[in-house]
Amino acid sequence: MAGSGEEGLYSRQLYVLGGGARRLAGAVALVSGLRGTGAQVAAALVLAGTGRVVLHDRGAACLADRAHQFLLGESDIGQNRAEASRRALAELNPHVAVVAHTGELSEAFLASFQVVVLTESPLEEQLRIGDFCHARGICFIVADAKGLAGQLFCDFGKHFVVDDPAEGDPVCAAVQHISQGNPGVVTCMGEEDSRGHLFGDNDLVMFSGVEGMTELNDQEPVPVHVLDDFRLEIGDTSSFSPYRRGGLVSQVRLPKVHCYKPLRQALAEPQIRVASPEELPRSRSLHAAFQALHAFRGEQGRLPLPRAPADAERVLELARSLGAQQGPLDEDVVRAFASVSAGDLCPVAAVVGALAAQEALKAITRKFLPLDQWLYFDALECLALEGAGQLTEEDCAPRGSRYDGQIAVFGTTFQEQLGHQKYLVVGAGAISCELLKNFAMMGLAAGPGGDLTVTDMDTVALSNLHRQLLYRSADISKPKSVVAAAAVQRMNPSVRVKAHQNQVGPATESLYGDDFFRRLDGVVSALDTLEARAYLESRCLRYLTPLLDSGTEGPRGNVLAMVPLVTKPLGPASSPGDGTFPLCTLRYFPRTIQHTLQWARDEFEGLFQLPAEHVNRFMEDPAFPEQLPAGKALEVLEQVRGSLWERPRDWRDCVRWARRHWQSRYHDAIIQLLHTFPPEHETSPGVPFWAGDRSCPHPLMFDPDNDTHLEYILAAAHLFAQAHKVPPCSDRAAAQTILRSVVLPPFVPQEGLQVPLAEEQEEVQTPADRRWLAELTQDLVQRRQELVGGEEVQVPLMEPIHFEKDNNIHVDFITAASNLRAENYGIPPANWLKSKRIAGRIVPAIITTTAAVAGLACLEVYKLVWGCRDPSCYRNSNLWLSDCLLLRYQPLPPPTYWYGGREWSCWDRLEMRAVGADGQEMTVQEVLDWLQSTQGWTVTMLLRGHTVIYDREKDEETRTWQRAQRLSENLEGAGEPRRRELELYYVCEGEDAEAEDARPPLICSLP
């Protein structure tokens, strides 16, 4: 059954939050403090679909807010921040009630909330509200961002129940064998990629579908001990019946109860979340520093002035008095923190706000373990940038600019440099929306000479709206890049942004060529294919262009920095499984829901796409099957024959067709398979055929009152009608009436039918097949002539239907077809949403992860704009929001290799101006001479890609001709367009075998 409209909107998020996401619509949350961090929290809660979000702020928006508060427009300056933010947030999601509150946060007011988030709040208020919320069981969160550091605290009360503590679906595996013993040993089947099970020690599991040792089925959950990748120990099975075959072992996740300290106690006894023990002293120092900052503000009535040594020293004095209780104080960290604590940076607010929003979602949905209890984040490595330490109070003093919060950290000269930047954003999806929002706040490309190009071929879809900040429902079907660029302009009219609708790839090198890449200061990307990412990396390597690559999957995210001459290239990303399975597994021996869903995808293509394409092509050109191999031609023509002979007249014919097809797939095909291999069949004496990775199926009997049966019929009939251009219908009662009148002849299995048991077994063409091919071709040509002669025929005759994961009818068919197949084989079914995710290969996504990842990427942009060449300043990041864990680490240095007697970096290249003495483009001989004279290398082969420009092994005449050619003449002859620069590769005399892929490229600049 199709998902609701809200499931269509939130589907990617539902795959992250699970069933707990349904609690969001009834939730009420308070966000207090609507500057940068609070705006990020509120936007995430609204986009996620929280039923009611109340905004609290008693202050008026000022110009400097617009460097980090992306909800405010120019006309909002001087207005209450909560009221101004409410208007912008209400547009984000019409399903959410957004309310502004500008009064006191009284206990009577606070009592109605499930979760309270405080940002920009004085410590006294935090303590007062924290005590109240703890006593009332209201989930309480403190989030604060100051300069280059952030603080997060959670108190979810004395008794908080987490329904599902882990991400993803519970683990399961097919059973291959279970021993009788104490303990019993379960052997799990390996998947096609040779991976074993994914269970962990002490996981609780249940068994289902086990034959023989049936005592295990539906037993209470039992813990397992992992022996290796394929074996688990369970309890005592010595008294159980012997295992025969089949079965599934599934993880059971039980709710967990957690108890939290109130803020007042947690301040003195902090439990701090860190990625490694080495980080704990730094986090403890920041814990003291934030408290000292509260004390300084209470004492002075303001934050420390930017880069004011006296103020920083006073904060340090206050921290010393606090930090003694927590162990040694890192005074450099406290001093650095205090010196820029008056700054407001959009990327830091994005990270802290996104983490806080995820904790609020945990409070509402009870999905994932909440933070226990403190987290500190900092990017103080930015202050180690060369020259940053010499910035003065004057450099960082306010200028009355929207960027004053950023100037407070990096100075006014750096702000001007940000405005001059030229950047390319590849993709305009969820991460890129957050990147572009941050760029607008930062003022990237907002000055003279600045240029920001965003390119994406896609259009806005409904499922984008809950996590892609720049799009609204009115933008559906519009080009993403165009809508995103317009949104950036609204946020910051000074940004010079251009929208393209192109893919960055080999086909567009005329647009994104030498001149385009050479003028760029950097590229940021969030691509969803490994091929596109690898291509973009190769272009950035070629032109020595910095690249920041980001990615997310559900609550996990990462950022990788590739800085020319400073860090190693990104390298190949880990590739997820491509979803391919052996055909014999899909056709005859499925054992997982992934198998049945892929089978259903193949069914969809084989029923509603390929036959229509083949019919239309046959109607245009009846000779086209002659161009195909005989076996393929027979398959194609049989599809054409089936489509032409089964053309429906109306929807009732479509229902009857769907009923016949149901019988063929879920009854007759199984009867035939069991006739060929009966349940008791043995591959050899004593070795059952239906064992191990083969589950014995059973046929289904059609029932028009069975929901799954009827859903299959309705979806299949609808698609069949659409393919044949017949008006469809969704009348369930009418369909049931038709189905009850359908009488099908009894099925008689064929004798001697061959079933391939391995991928290598292929069907062999027989003379009978060739005769049938000739007869079939003749019949179809005649049928075509009859149709062409008729006046009622439409051209094209049929409508091919391509599977669309966001089309409910398509997913209805896939879900029903897969679950019926699963029932045949005793495989647990998948619901509509899970089927959509697996069949549509959907990557789970949520706004919190994308916002945090974009913030982390923009911190690296600061370093690139500064021109940093120190690898110790850069950070790659891995993020796990399900565990509130952030790991930041230095990128590796560039790898080196030896060639021609010297050491080279992977970034090194040879560059030459390929202009001869006559002022014309150099000949090949001149290039060879240049390499000989400058490097001492005798070249035996010169290439551009796969095109050979010179080969010493050719005959003398050919070599003479090659050497006399100008560089581009060789390439134009090979069909390549003329370029201003050529990247050439070479093989030299005396190379060893290891040098095959390790030599610096030769870059030739042409006149």
PDB file of C-alpha atoms in Angstrom, residues 376-592:
ATOM      1  CA  TYR A 376      32.787  20.289  23.257  1.00  0.00           C
ATOM      2  CA  PHE A 377      33.746  21.204  19.736  1.00  0.00           C
ATOM      3  CA  ASP A 378      36.423  23.620  18.584  1.00  0.00           C
ATOM      4  CA  ALA A 379      38.274  24.696  15.466  1.00  0.00           C
ATOM      5  CA  LEU A 380      40.955  26.656  17.298  1.00  0.00           C
ATOM      6  CA  GLU A 381      43.486  25.270  14.834  1.00  0.00           C
ATOM      7  CA  CYS A 382      42.326  28.180  12.652  1.00  0.00           C
ATOM      8  CA  LEU A 383      44.271  30.499  14.972  1.00  0.00           C
ATOM      9  CA  ALA A 384      47.476  28.644  14.084  1.00  0.00           C
ATOM     10  CA  LEU A 385      47.244  29.864  10.488  1.00  0.00           C
ATOM     11  CA  GLU A 386      50.368  31.773   9.505  1.00  0.00           C
ATOM     12  CA  GLY A 387      49.878  35.396  10.515  1.00  0.00           C
ATOM     13  CA  ALA A 388      46.625  34.791  12.419  1.00  0.00           C
ATOM     14  CA  GLY A 389      48.427  35.065  15.738  1.00  0.00           C
ATOM     15  CA  GLN A 390      49.597  38.581  14.882  1.00  0.00           C
ATOM     16  CA  LEU A 391      46.101  40.012  14.428  1.00  0.00           C
ATOM     17  CA  THR A 392      45.436  42.959  16.729  1.00  0.00           C
ATOM     18  CA  GLU A 393      42.425  44.490  18.426  1.00  0.00           C
ATOM     19  CA  GLU A 394      42.293  47.054  15.635  1.00  0.00           C
ATOM     20  CA  ASP A 395      42.346  44.352  12.938  1.00  0.00           C
ATOM     21  CA  CYS A 396      39.354  42.627  14.532  1.00  0.00           C
ATOM     22  CA  ALA A 397      37.358  45.602  15.809  1.00  0.00           C
ATOM     23  CA  PRO A 398      33.738  46.018  14.605  1.00  0.00           C
ATOM     24  CA  ARG A 399      33.255  47.942  11.335  1.00  0.00           C
ATOM     25  CA  GLY A 400      29.478  48.297  11.440  1.00  0.00           C
ATOM     26  CA  SER A 401      29.304  45.472   8.863  1.00  0.00           C
ATOM     27  CA  ARG A 402      27.146  42.372   8.592  1.00  0.00           C
ATOM     28  CA  TYR A 403      30.433  40.443   8.825  1.00  0.00           C
ATOM     29  CA  ASP A 404      31.569  41.899  12.181  1.00  0.00           C
ATOM     30  CA  GLY A 405      31.198  38.515  13.890  1.00  0.00           C
ATOM     31  CA  GLN A 406      33.575  36.975  11.353  1.00  0.00           C
ATOM     32  CA  ILE A 407      35.959  39.958  11.396  1.00  0.00           C
ATOM     33  CA  ALA A 408      36.223  39.479  15.173  1.00  0.00           C
ATOM     34  CA  VAL A 409      37.946  36.154  14.508  1.00  0.00           C
ATOM     35  CA  PHE A 410      39.839  36.611  11.237  1.00  0.00           C
ATOM     36  CA  GLY A 411      40.206  40.358  10.739  1.00  0.00           C
ATOM     37  CA  THR A 412      39.029  42.785   8.094  1.00  0.00           C
ATOM     38  CA  THR A 413      41.705  41.964   5.482  1.00  0.00           C
ATOM     39  CA  PHE A 414      40.623  38.325   5.484  1.00  0.00           C
ATOM     40  CA  GLN A 415      36.997  39.380   5.024  1.00  0.00           C
ATOM     41  CA  GLU A 416      37.978  41.257   1.883  1.00  0.00           C
ATOM     42  CA  GLN A 417      39.841  38.198   0.642  1.00  0.00           C
ATOM     43  CA  LEU A 418      36.706  36.083   1.135  1.00  0.00           C
ATOM     44  CA  GLY A 419      34.828  38.431  -1.165  1.00  0.00           C
ATOM     45  CA  HIS A 420      37.349  37.942  -4.005  1.00  0.00           C
ATOM     46  CA  GLN A 421      37.019  34.139  -4.090  1.00  0.00           C
ATOM     47  CA  LYS A 422      35.998  32.129  -7.149  1.00  0.00           C
ATOM     48  CA  TYR A 423      34.373  28.836  -6.212  1.00  0.00           C
ATOM     49  CA  LEU A 424      32.531  26.032  -7.982  1.00  0.00           C
ATOM     50  CA  VAL A 425      29.797  24.118  -6.141  1.00  0.00           C
ATOM     51  CA  VAL A 426      29.070  20.819  -7.891  1.00  0.00           C
ATOM     52  CA  GLY A 427      25.568  19.643  -7.051  1.00  0.00           C
ATOM     53  CA  ALA A 428      22.681  21.519  -5.441  1.00  0.00           C
ATOM     54  CA  GLY A 429      21.364  18.800  -3.147  1.00  0.00           C
ATOM     55  CA  ALA A 430      21.034  18.753   0.625  1.00  0.00           C
ATOM     56  CA  ILE A 431      24.687  19.361   1.540  1.00  0.00           C
ATOM     57  CA  SER A 432      25.137  21.963  -1.177  1.00  0.00           C
ATOM     58  CA  CYS A 433      22.076  23.879   0.054  1.00  0.00           C
ATOM     59  CA  GLU A 434      23.737  24.153   3.451  1.00  0.00           C
ATOM     60  CA  LEU A 435      27.087  25.059   1.894  1.00  0.00           C
ATOM     61  CA  LEU A 436      25.502  27.815  -0.188  1.00  0.00           C
ATOM     62  CA  LYS A 437      23.636  29.136   2.839  1.00  0.00           C
ATOM     63  CA  ASN A 438      26.929  29.277   4.750  1.00  0.00           C
ATOM     64  CA  PHE A 439      28.727  30.922   1.827  1.00  0.00           C
ATOM     65  CA  ALA A 440      26.068  33.641   1.727  1.00  0.00           C
ATOM     66  CA  MET A 441      26.517  34.290   5.455  1.00  0.00           C
ATOM     67  CA  MET A 442      30.335  34.245   5.187  1.00  0.00           C
ATOM     68  CA  GLY A 443      30.378  36.638   2.222  1.00  0.00           C
ATOM     69  CA  LEU A 444      32.224  34.223  -0.044  1.00  0.00           C
ATOM     70  CA  ALA A 445      32.379  35.757  -3.544  1.00  0.00           C
ATOM     71  CA  ALA A 446      30.549  38.861  -2.275  1.00  0.00           C
ATOM     72  CA  GLY A 447      33.252  41.342  -3.261  1.00  0.00           C
ATOM     73  CA  PRO A 448      34.952  42.649  -6.406  1.00  0.00           C
ATOM     74  CA  GLY A 449      36.111  39.817  -8.656  1.00  0.00           C
ATOM     75  CA  GLY A 450      34.215  37.210  -6.663  1.00  0.00           C
ATOM     76  CA  ASP A 451      32.374  34.420  -8.475  1.00  0.00           C
ATOM     77  CA  LEU A 452      30.294  31.527  -7.171  1.00  0.00           C
ATOM     78  CA  THR A 453      29.083  28.967  -9.710  1.00  0.00           C
ATOM     79  CA  VAL A 454      26.607  26.252  -8.747  1.00  0.00           C
ATOM     80  CA  THR A 455      25.705  23.529 -11.245  1.00  0.00           C
ATOM     81  CA  ASP A 456      23.164  20.715 -11.029  1.00  0.00           C
ATOM     82  CA  MET A 457      21.107  18.968 -13.709  1.00  0.00           C
ATOM     83  CA  ASP A 458      18.313  17.978 -11.310  1.00  0.00           C
ATOM     84  CA  THR A 459      14.984  19.591 -10.482  1.00  0.00           C
ATOM     85  CA  VAL A 460      13.365  20.071  -7.083  1.00  0.00           C
ATOM     86  CA  ALA A 461      11.245  17.118  -5.908  1.00  0.00           C
ATOM     87  CA  LEU A 462       8.808  16.729  -2.999  1.00  0.00           C
ATOM     88  CA  SER A 463      11.166  14.442  -1.094  1.00  0.00           C
ATOM     89  CA  ASN A 464      13.845  17.186  -1.162  1.00  0.00           C
ATOM     90  CA  LEU A 465      11.842  19.645   0.911  1.00  0.00           C
ATOM     91  CA  HIS A 466      12.413  18.178   4.382  1.00  0.00           C
ATOM     92  CA  ARG A 467      16.201  18.420   4.189  1.00  0.00           C
ATOM     93  CA  GLN A 468      17.188  20.829   1.409  1.00  0.00           C
ATOM     94  CA  LEU A 469      16.923  24.217   3.060  1.00  0.00           C
ATOM     95  CA  LEU A 470      16.730  26.467   0.000  1.00  0.00           C
ATOM     96  CA  TYR A 471      13.660  24.881  -1.630  1.00  0.00           C
ATOM     97  CA  ARG A 472       9.931  25.362  -1.057  1.00  0.00           C
ATOM     98  CA  SER A 473       6.881  23.527  -2.367  1.00  0.00           C
ATOM     99  CA  ALA A 474       6.397  26.211  -5.031  1.00  0.00           C
ATOM    100  CA  ASP A 475       9.835  25.262  -6.412  1.00  0.00           C
ATOM    101  CA  ILE A 476       8.936  21.648  -7.230  1.00  0.00           C
ATOM    102  CA  SER A 477       9.997  20.758 -10.795  1.00  0.00           C
ATOM    103  CA  LYS A 478      12.155  23.892 -11.106  1.00  0.00           C
ATOM    104  CA  PRO A 479      15.929  23.567 -11.722  1.00  0.00           C
ATOM    105  CA  LYS A 480      17.703  23.180  -8.395  1.00  0.00           C
ATOM    106  CA  SER A 481      20.671  25.334  -9.313  1.00  0.00           C
ATOM    107  CA  VAL A 482      18.468  28.240 -10.422  1.00  0.00           C
ATOM    108  CA  VAL A 483      16.332  28.133  -7.268  1.00  0.00           C
ATOM    109  CA  ALA A 484      19.402  27.765  -5.028  1.00  0.00           C
ATOM    110  CA  ALA A 485      21.209  30.696  -6.654  1.00  0.00           C
ATOM    111  CA  ALA A 486      18.134  32.906  -6.202  1.00  0.00           C
ATOM    112  CA  ALA A 487      17.953  31.922  -2.526  1.00  0.00           C
ATOM    113  CA  VAL A 488      21.620  32.846  -2.037  1.00  0.00           C
ATOM    114  CA  GLN A 489      20.945  36.238  -3.607  1.00  0.00           C
ATOM    115  CA  ARG A 490      18.069  36.836  -1.194  1.00  0.00           C
ATOM    116  CA  MET A 491      20.274  35.945   1.783  1.00  0.00           C
ATOM    117  CA  ASN A 492      23.139  38.125   0.580  1.00  0.00           C
ATOM    118  CA  PRO A 493      22.551  40.267  -2.527  1.00  0.00           C
ATOM    119  CA  SER A 494      26.290  40.996  -2.748  1.00  0.00           C
ATOM    120  CA  VAL A 495      27.215  37.394  -3.580  1.00  0.00           C
ATOM    121  CA  ARG A 496      28.029  37.014  -7.267  1.00  0.00           C
ATOM    122  CA  VAL A 497      26.385  33.669  -7.929  1.00  0.00           C
ATOM    123  CA  LYS A 498      25.655  31.971 -11.243  1.00  0.00           C
ATOM    124  CA  ALA A 499      23.474  28.910 -11.867  1.00  0.00           C
ATOM    125  CA  HIS A 500      24.372  26.208 -14.395  1.00  0.00           C
ATOM    126  CA  GLN A 501      22.391  23.101 -15.271  1.00  0.00           C
ATOM    127  CA  ASN A 502      25.255  20.925 -16.452  1.00  0.00           C
ATOM    128  CA  GLN A 503      27.012  17.810 -15.319  1.00  0.00           C
ATOM    129  CA  VAL A 504      30.722  18.298 -14.736  1.00  0.00           C
ATOM    130  CA  GLY A 505      32.155  15.489 -16.839  1.00  0.00           C
ATOM    131  CA  PRO A 506      33.955  14.613 -20.061  1.00  0.00           C
ATOM    132  CA  ALA A 507      30.980  15.779 -22.133  1.00  0.00           C
ATOM    133  CA  THR A 508      31.171  19.328 -20.725  1.00  0.00           C
ATOM    134  CA  GLU A 509      34.917  19.950 -20.868  1.00  0.00           C
ATOM    135  CA  SER A 510      34.279  22.665 -23.423  1.00  0.00           C
ATOM    136  CA  LEU A 511      32.489  24.561 -20.612  1.00  0.00           C
ATOM    137  CA  TYR A 512      34.583  23.437 -17.658  1.00  0.00           C
ATOM    138  CA  GLY A 513      37.961  23.352 -19.336  1.00  0.00           C
ATOM    139  CA  ASP A 514      41.442  24.747 -18.827  1.00  0.00           C
ATOM    140  CA  ASP A 515      40.465  28.408 -18.446  1.00  0.00           C
ATOM    141  CA  PHE A 516      37.528  27.655 -16.135  1.00  0.00           C
ATOM    142  CA  PHE A 517      39.422  25.475 -13.664  1.00  0.00           C
ATOM    143  CA  ARG A 518      42.600  27.573 -13.656  1.00  0.00           C
ATOM    144  CA  ARG A 519      40.743  30.660 -12.441  1.00  0.00           C
ATOM    145  CA  LEU A 520      39.055  28.824  -9.550  1.00  0.00           C
ATOM    146  CA  ASP A 521      40.193  29.213  -5.967  1.00  0.00           C
ATOM    147  CA  GLY A 522      38.392  26.058  -4.891  1.00  0.00           C
ATOM    148  CA  VAL A 523      35.751  23.422  -5.588  1.00  0.00           C
ATOM    149  CA  VAL A 524      33.249  21.971  -3.127  1.00  0.00           C
ATOM    150  CA  SER A 525      31.255  18.881  -3.971  1.00  0.00           C
ATOM    151  CA  ALA A 526      28.686  16.502  -2.540  1.00  0.00           C
ATOM    152  CA  LEU A 527      28.299  14.012  -5.373  1.00  0.00           C
ATOM    153  CA  ASP A 528      26.320  10.787  -5.133  1.00  0.00           C
ATOM    154  CA  THR A 529      28.255   8.670  -7.638  1.00  0.00           C
ATOM    155  CA  LEU A 530      31.804   7.421  -7.370  1.00  0.00           C
ATOM    156  CA  GLU A 531      32.403   8.032 -11.073  1.00  0.00           C
ATOM    157  CA  ALA A 532      31.485  11.722 -10.837  1.00  0.00           C
ATOM    158  CA  ARG A 533      33.606  12.149  -7.704  1.00  0.00           C
ATOM    159  CA  ALA A 534      36.625  10.482  -9.314  1.00  0.00           C
ATOM    160  CA  TYR A 535      36.300  12.656 -12.413  1.00  0.00           C
ATOM    161  CA  LEU A 536      36.087  15.865 -10.388  1.00  0.00           C
ATOM    162  CA  GLU A 537      39.091  14.827  -8.323  1.00  0.00           C
ATOM    163  CA  SER A 538      41.094  14.183 -11.498  1.00  0.00           C
ATOM    164  CA  ARG A 539      40.267  17.686 -12.787  1.00  0.00           C
ATOM    165  CA  CYS A 540      41.290  19.309  -9.503  1.00  0.00           C
ATOM    166  CA  LEU A 541      44.513  17.292  -9.507  1.00  0.00           C
ATOM    167  CA  ARG A 542      45.159  18.384 -13.063  1.00  0.00           C
ATOM    168  CA  TYR A 543      44.744  22.108 -12.333  1.00  0.00           C
ATOM    169  CA  LEU A 544      46.089  22.135  -8.747  1.00  0.00           C
ATOM    170  CA  THR A 545      42.680  23.259  -7.467  1.00  0.00           C
ATOM    171  CA  PRO A 546      41.657  22.659  -3.831  1.00  0.00           C
ATOM    172  CA  LEU A 547      38.704  20.297  -3.445  1.00  0.00           C
ATOM    173  CA  LEU A 548      36.457  19.777  -0.422  1.00  0.00           C
ATOM    174  CA  ASP A 549      34.349  16.649  -0.739  1.00  0.00           C
ATOM    175  CA  SER A 550      31.428  15.929   1.612  1.00  0.00           C
ATOM    176  CA  GLY A 551      29.021  13.063   1.987  1.00  0.00           C
ATOM    177  CA  THR A 552      26.302  11.779   4.293  1.00  0.00           C
ATOM    178  CA  GLU A 553      24.345   8.597   4.871  1.00  0.00           C
ATOM    179  CA  GLY A 554      21.679   8.882   7.504  1.00  0.00           C
ATOM    180  CA  PRO A 555      23.281  10.121  10.734  1.00  0.00           C
ATOM    181  CA  ARG A 556      26.815   9.623   9.405  1.00  0.00           C
ATOM    182  CA  GLY A 557      28.816  12.208   7.495  1.00  0.00           C
ATOM    183  CA  ASN A 558      32.319  12.991   6.379  1.00  0.00           C
ATOM    184  CA  VAL A 559      34.410  15.836   4.977  1.00  0.00           C
ATOM    185  CA  LEU A 560      37.664  15.325   3.091  1.00  0.00           C
ATOM    186  CA  ALA A 561      40.080  18.123   2.210  1.00  0.00           C
ATOM    187  CA  MET A 562      42.315  17.851  -0.845  1.00  0.00           C
ATOM    188  CA  VAL A 563      44.821  20.708  -0.831  1.00  0.00           C
ATOM    189  CA  PRO A 564      47.359  20.930  -3.684  1.00  0.00           C
ATOM    190  CA  LEU A 565      50.930  20.166  -2.624  1.00  0.00           C
ATOM    191  CA  VAL A 566      49.800  19.851   1.030  1.00  0.00           C
ATOM    192  CA  THR A 567      47.582  16.754   1.402  1.00  0.00           C
ATOM    193  CA  LYS A 568      47.134  13.460  -0.355  1.00  0.00           C
ATOM    194  CA  PRO A 569      44.436  13.224  -3.034  1.00  0.00           C
ATOM    195  CA  LEU A 570      41.086  11.843  -1.994  1.00  0.00           C
ATOM    196  CA  GLY A 571      41.677   8.484  -3.645  1.00  0.00           C
ATOM    197  CA  PRO A 572      39.018   5.875  -4.391  1.00  0.00           C
ATOM    198  CA  ALA A 573      36.001   5.951  -2.104  1.00  0.00           C
ATOM    199  CA  SER A 574      34.715   2.739  -0.618  1.00  0.00           C
ATOM    200  CA  SER A 575      32.072   1.404  -2.936  1.00  0.00           C
ATOM    201  CA  PRO A 576      28.844   0.056  -1.492  1.00  0.00           C
ATOM    202  CA  GLY A 577      27.475  -3.121  -2.972  1.00  0.00           C
ATOM    203  CA  ASP A 578      26.074  -2.589  -6.430  1.00  0.00           C
ATOM    204  CA  GLY A 579      22.966  -4.638  -5.698  1.00  0.00           C
ATOM    205  CA  THR A 580      23.696  -7.331  -8.273  1.00  0.00           C
ATOM    206  CA  PHE A 581      23.005 -10.976  -7.478  1.00  0.00           C
ATOM    207  CA  PRO A 582      23.514 -14.206  -9.421  1.00  0.00           C
ATOM    208  CA  LEU A 583      20.608 -14.810 -11.792  1.00  0.00           C
ATOM    209  CA  CYS A 584      20.079 -18.355 -10.555  1.00  0.00           C
ATOM    210  CA  THR A 585      19.665 -16.965  -7.018  1.00  0.00           C
ATOM    211  CA  LEU A 586      17.052 -14.450  -8.133  1.00  0.00           C
ATOM    212  CA  ARG A 587      15.164 -16.865 -10.387  1.00  0.00           C
ATOM    213  CA  TYR A 588      15.092 -20.010  -8.272  1.00  0.00           C
ATOM    214  CA  PHE A 589      16.868 -19.734  -4.907  1.00  0.00           C
ATOM    215  CA  PRO A 590      16.270 -16.368  -3.180  1.00  0.00           C
ATOM    216  CA  ARG A 591      16.984 -16.274   0.540  1.00  0.00           C
ATOM    217  CA  THR A 592      16.741 -12.588   1.534  1.00  0.00           C
TER     218      THR A 592
END
